[in-house]
Structures are given as C-alpha cells and as structure tokens.
Coordinates of N, CA and C in Angstrom, one line a residue:
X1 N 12.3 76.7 101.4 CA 12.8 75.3 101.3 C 14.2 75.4 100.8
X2 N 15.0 74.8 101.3 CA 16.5 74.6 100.7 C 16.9 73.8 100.0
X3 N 17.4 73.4 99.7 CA 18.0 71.6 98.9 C 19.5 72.1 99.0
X4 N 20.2 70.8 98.5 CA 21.8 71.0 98.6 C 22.1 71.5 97.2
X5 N 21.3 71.5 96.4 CA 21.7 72.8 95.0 C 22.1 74.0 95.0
X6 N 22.7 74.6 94.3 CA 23.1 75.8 94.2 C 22.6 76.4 92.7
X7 N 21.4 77.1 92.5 CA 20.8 77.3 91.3 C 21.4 78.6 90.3
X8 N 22.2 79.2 91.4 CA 22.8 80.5 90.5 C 24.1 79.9 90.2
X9 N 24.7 80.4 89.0 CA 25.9 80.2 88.3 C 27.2 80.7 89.1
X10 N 28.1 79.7 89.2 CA 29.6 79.8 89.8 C 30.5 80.5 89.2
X11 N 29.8 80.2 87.8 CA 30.9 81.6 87.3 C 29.9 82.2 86.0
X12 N 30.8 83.2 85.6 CA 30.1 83.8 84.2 C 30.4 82.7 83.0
X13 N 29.5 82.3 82.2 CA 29.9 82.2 80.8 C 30.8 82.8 80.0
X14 N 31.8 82.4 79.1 CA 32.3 83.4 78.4 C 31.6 82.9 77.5
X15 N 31.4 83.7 76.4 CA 30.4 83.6 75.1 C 32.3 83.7 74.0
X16 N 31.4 83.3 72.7 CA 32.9 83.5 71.7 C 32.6 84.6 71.0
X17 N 33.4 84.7 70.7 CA 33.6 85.9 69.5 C 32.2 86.4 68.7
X18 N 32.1 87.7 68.8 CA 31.2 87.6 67.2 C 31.4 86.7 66.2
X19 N 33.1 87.8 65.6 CA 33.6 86.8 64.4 C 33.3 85.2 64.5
X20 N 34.0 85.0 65.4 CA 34.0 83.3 65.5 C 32.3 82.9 65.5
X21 N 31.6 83.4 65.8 CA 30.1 82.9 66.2 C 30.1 83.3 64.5
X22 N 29.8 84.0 63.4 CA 29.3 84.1 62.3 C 30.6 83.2 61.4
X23 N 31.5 83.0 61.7 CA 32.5 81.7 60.9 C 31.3 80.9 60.9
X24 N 31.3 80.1 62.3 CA 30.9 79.0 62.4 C 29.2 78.9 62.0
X25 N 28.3 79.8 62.2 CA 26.9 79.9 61.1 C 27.0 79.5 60.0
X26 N 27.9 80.4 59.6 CA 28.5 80.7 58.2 C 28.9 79.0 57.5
X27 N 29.8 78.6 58.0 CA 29.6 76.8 58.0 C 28.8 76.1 58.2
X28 N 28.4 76.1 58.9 CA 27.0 75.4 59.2 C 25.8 75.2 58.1
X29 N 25.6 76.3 57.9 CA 24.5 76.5 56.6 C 25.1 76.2 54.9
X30 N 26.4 76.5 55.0 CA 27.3 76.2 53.9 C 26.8 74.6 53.8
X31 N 27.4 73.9 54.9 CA 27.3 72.1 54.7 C 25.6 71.8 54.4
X32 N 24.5 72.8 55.7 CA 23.6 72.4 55.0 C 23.0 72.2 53.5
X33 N 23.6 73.8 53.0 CA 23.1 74.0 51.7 C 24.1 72.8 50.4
X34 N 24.9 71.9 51.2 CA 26.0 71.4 50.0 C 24.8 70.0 50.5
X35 N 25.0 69.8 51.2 CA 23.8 68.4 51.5 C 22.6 68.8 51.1
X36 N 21.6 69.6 50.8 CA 20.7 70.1 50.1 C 20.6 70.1 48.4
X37 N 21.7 70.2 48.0 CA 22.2 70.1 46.7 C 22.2 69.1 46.3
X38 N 22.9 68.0 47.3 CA 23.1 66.4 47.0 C 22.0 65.6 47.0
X39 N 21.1 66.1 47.9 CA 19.9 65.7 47.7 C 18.2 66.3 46.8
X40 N 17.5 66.5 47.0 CA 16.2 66.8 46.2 C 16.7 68.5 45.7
X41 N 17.8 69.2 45.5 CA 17.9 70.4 44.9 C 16.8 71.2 45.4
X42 N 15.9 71.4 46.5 CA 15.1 72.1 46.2 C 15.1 73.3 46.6
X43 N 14.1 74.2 46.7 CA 14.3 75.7 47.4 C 15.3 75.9 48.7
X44 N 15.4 75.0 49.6 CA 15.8 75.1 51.0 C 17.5 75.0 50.1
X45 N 18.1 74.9 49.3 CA 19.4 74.8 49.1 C 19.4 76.5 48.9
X46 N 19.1 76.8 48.0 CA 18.8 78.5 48.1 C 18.9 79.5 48.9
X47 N 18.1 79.1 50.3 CA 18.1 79.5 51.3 C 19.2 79.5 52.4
X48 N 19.9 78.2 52.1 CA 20.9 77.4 53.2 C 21.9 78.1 53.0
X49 N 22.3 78.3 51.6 CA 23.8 79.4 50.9 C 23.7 80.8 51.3
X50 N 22.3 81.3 51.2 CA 22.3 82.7 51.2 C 22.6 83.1 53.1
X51 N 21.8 82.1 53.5 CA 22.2 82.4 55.1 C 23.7 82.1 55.4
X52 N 24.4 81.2 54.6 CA 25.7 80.7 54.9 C 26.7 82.2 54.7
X53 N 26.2 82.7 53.2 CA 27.1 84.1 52.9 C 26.7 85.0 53.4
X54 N 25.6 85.5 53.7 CA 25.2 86.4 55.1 C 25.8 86.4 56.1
X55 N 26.1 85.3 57.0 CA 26.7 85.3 57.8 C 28.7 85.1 57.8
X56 N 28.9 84.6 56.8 CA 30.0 84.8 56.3 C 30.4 86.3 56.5
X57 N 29.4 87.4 55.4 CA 30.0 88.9 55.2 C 30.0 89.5 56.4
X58 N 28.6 89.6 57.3 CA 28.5 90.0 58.6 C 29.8 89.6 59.4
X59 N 30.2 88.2 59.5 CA 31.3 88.1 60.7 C 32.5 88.6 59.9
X60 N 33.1 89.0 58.6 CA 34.5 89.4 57.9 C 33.7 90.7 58.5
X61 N 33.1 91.4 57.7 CA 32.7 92.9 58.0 C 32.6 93.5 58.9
X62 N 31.6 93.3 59.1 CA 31.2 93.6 60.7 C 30.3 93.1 61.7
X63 N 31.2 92.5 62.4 CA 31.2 91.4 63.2 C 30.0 91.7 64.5
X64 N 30.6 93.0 64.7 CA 29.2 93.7 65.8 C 27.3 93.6 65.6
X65 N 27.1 93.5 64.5 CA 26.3 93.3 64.2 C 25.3 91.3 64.5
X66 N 26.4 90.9 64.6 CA 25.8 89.8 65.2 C 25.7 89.3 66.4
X67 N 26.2 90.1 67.2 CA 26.0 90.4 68.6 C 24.9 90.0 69.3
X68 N 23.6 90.3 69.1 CA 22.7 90.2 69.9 C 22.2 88.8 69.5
X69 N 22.3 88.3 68.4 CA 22.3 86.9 67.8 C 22.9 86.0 68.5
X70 N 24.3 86.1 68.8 CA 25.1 85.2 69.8 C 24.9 85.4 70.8
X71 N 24.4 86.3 71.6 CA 24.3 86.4 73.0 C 23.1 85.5 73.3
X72 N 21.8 85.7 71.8 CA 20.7 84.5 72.2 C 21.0 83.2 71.8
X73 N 21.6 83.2 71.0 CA 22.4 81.3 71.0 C 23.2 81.2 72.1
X74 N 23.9 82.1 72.8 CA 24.6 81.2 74.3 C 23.3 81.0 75.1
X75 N 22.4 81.9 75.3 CA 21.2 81.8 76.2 C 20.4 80.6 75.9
X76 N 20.2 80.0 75.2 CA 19.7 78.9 74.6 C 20.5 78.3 75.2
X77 N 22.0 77.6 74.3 CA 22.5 77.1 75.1 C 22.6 76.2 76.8
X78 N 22.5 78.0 77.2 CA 22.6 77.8 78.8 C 20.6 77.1 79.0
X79 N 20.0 77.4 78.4 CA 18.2 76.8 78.3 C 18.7 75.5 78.5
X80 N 19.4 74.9 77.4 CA 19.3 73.9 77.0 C 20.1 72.6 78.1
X81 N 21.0 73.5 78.3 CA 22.0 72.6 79.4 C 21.2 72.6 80.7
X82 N 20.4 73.8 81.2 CA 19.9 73.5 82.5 C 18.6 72.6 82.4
X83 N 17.9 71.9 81.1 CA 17.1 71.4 81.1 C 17.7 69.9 80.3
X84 N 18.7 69.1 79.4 CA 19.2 68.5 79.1 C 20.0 67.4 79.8
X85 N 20.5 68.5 81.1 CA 22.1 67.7 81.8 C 21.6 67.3 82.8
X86 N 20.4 67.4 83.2 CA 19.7 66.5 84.6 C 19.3 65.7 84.0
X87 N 18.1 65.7 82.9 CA 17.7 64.1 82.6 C 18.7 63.6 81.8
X88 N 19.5 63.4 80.8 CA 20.7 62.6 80.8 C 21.5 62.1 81.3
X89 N 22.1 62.7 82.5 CA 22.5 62.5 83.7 C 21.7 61.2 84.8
X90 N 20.3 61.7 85.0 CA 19.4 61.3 85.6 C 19.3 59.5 85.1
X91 N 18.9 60.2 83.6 CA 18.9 58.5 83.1 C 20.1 57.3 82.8
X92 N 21.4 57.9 82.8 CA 22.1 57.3 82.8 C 22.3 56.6 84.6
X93 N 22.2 57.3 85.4 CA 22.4 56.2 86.8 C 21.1 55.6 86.7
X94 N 20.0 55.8 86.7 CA 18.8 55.3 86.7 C 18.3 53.6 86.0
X95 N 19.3 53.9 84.8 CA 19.3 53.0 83.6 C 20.4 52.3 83.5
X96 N 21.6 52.5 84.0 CA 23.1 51.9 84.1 C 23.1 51.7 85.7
X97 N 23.5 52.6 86.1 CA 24.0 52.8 87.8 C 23.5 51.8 88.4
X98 N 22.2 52.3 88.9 CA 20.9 51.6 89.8 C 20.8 50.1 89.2
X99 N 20.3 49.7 88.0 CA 20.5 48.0 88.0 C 21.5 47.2 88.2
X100 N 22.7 47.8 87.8 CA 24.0 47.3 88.6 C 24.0 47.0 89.7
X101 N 23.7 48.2 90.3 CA 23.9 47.6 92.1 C 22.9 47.2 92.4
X102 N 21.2 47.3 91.8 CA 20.8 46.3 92.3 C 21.1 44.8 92.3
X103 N 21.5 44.5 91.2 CA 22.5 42.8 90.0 C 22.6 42.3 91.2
X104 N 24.2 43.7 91.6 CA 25.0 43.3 92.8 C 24.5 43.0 94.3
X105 N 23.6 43.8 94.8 CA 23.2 43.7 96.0 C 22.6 41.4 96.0
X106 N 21.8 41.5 95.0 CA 20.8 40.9 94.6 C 21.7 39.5 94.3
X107 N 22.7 39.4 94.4 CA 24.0 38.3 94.2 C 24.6 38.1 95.3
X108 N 24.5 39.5 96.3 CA 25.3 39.3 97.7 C 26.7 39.9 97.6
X109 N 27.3 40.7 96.2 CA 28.5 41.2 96.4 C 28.2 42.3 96.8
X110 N 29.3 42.7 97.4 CA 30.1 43.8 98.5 C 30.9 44.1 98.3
X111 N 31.4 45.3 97.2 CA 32.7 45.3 96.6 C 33.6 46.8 97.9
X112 N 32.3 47.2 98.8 CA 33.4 47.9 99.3 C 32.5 47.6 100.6
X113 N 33.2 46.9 101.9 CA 32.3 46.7 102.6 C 33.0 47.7 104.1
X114 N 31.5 48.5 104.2 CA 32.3 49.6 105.1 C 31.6 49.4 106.5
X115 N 30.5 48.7 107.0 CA 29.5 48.1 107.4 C 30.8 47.3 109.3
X116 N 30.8 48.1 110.4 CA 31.7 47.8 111.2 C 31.8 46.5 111.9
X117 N 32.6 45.8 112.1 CA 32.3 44.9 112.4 C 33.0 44.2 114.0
X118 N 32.1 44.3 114.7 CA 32.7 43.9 116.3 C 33.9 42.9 116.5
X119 N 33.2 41.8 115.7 CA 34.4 40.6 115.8 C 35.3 40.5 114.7
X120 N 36.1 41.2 114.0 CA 37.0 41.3 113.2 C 38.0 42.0 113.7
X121 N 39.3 41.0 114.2 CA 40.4 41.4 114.5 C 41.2 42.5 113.7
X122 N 41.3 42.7 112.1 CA 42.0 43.8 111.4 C 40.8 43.8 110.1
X123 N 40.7 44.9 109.8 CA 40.2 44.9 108.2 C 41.1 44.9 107.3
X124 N 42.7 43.9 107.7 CA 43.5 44.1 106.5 C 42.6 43.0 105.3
X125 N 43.0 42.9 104.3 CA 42.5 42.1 103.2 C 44.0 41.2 102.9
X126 N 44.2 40.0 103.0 CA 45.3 39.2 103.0 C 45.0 38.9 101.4
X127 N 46.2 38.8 100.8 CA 46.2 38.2 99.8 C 47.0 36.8 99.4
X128 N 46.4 36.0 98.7 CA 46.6 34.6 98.3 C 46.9 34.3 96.9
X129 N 47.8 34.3 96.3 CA 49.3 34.8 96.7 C 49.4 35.6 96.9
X130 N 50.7 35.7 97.5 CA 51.0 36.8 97.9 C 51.1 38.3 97.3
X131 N 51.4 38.2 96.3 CA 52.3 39.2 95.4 C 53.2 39.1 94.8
X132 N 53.6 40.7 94.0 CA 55.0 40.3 93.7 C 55.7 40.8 94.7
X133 N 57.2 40.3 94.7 CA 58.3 41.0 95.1 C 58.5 42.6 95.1
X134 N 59.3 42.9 96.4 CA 59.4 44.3 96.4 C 60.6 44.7 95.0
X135 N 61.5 43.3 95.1 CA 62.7 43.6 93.8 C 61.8 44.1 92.5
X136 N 60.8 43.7 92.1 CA 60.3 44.1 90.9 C 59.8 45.3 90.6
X137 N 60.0 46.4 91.7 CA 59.5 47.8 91.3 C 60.9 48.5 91.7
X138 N 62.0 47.9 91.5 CA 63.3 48.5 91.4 C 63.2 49.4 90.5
X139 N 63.9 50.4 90.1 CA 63.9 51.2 88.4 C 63.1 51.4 87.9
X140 N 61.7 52.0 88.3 CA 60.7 51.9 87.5 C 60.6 52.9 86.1
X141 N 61.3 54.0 86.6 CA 61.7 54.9 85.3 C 62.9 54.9 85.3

C-alpha cells in the first residue's frame, strides 16, 4: 500500500553535545530540587540535588560518559514527536480549521472562488472605490 507520506527521515538528527545535554539535566533537577525545598522539604529534594550535581560533575568531567543517556533522550524525543505532532496537528484543523469552513460554507461565503464560470466576461474583481492613487507609493523608502 502507498500513501503520500514519506515515513523515513529527510535528514539526520543532530543530537547536542554531551556537555551541553548534562548542563542542562544538571539545571533541570537543580530548579526541581530548589522547588522541592520551597515546598513540603521532603526526601525528593535530596534526591533532585544529588542528580542535579551528578550530572553537573559528569558533563565538566567527563562528558563521554553521558553519551548513551543523550542518545536515549534524543530517541524519545524523536518517540515523542512522531507520536505527539499528528494528533496536535490533527486536532487543531479538526477543532479550528474544519468548523470555520464549515461556519463559512454554511453562510454561503466564498473567500476564494475558483469554481469556472461560462458566463463571466473577466474574473477581474472591480473595486468600489477605487483606490489610492498611483502618486501615493512615490518614495516608499
């Protein structure tokens, strides 16, 4: 069976940096553990720091070591987007798009009417007034 999709990737992913992939853990868990703090103090603040400076030392140190870590968070990622970006997608024409034009159909407007038509001498669109003047786009920059 065919469809008009194209299901393999147009290009490669670049993935980021180790370093930069254990910075940004490294923050992440930082804020959680500072929001943990602010709230019920409990074990999970403990936890949230220690993973924040783990990941901190690993990406200054050695950054190689988080390697196989980031290559499974891009892969997620990529999980996430090929399952995420059709129904969001999906529901936004579904939920916006589609009752629009049906509104429209459903009113009788025809904002682009492409539909041929035998007895119509020009498809110019006349305007009433006219316009402005050509003098007025003298100098524009």
């Amino acid at each position: 069976m065919s469809t008009h999709e194209r299901f393999q990737p147009l290009h490669t992913v670049k993935t980021s940096s180790d370093r930069a992939f254990g910075l940004v853990f490294a923050g992440v868990f930082s804020i959680a553990g500072a929001i943990s703090m602010l709230g019920e103090r409990g074990r999970a603040t403990l936890w949230f720091l220690l993973a924040g400076a783990l990941f901190l030392l690993a990406a200054l140190l050695a950054p190689a070591v988080l390697a196989p870590l980031n290559r499974i968070w891009t892969r997620f990622g990529l999980l996430l987007h090929a399952i995420v970006s059709p129904i969001v997608l999906g529901s936004i024409f579904f939920l916006v798009v589609m009752p629009i034009g049906l509104t429209m159909r459903l009113f009788g407007k025809n904002p682009l009417p492409l539909r041929f038509d035998h007895g119509a001498k020009s498809y110019w669109i006349k305007r009433e007034p006219h316009g402005p003047d050509s003098g007025g786009f003298r100098d524009q920059f």
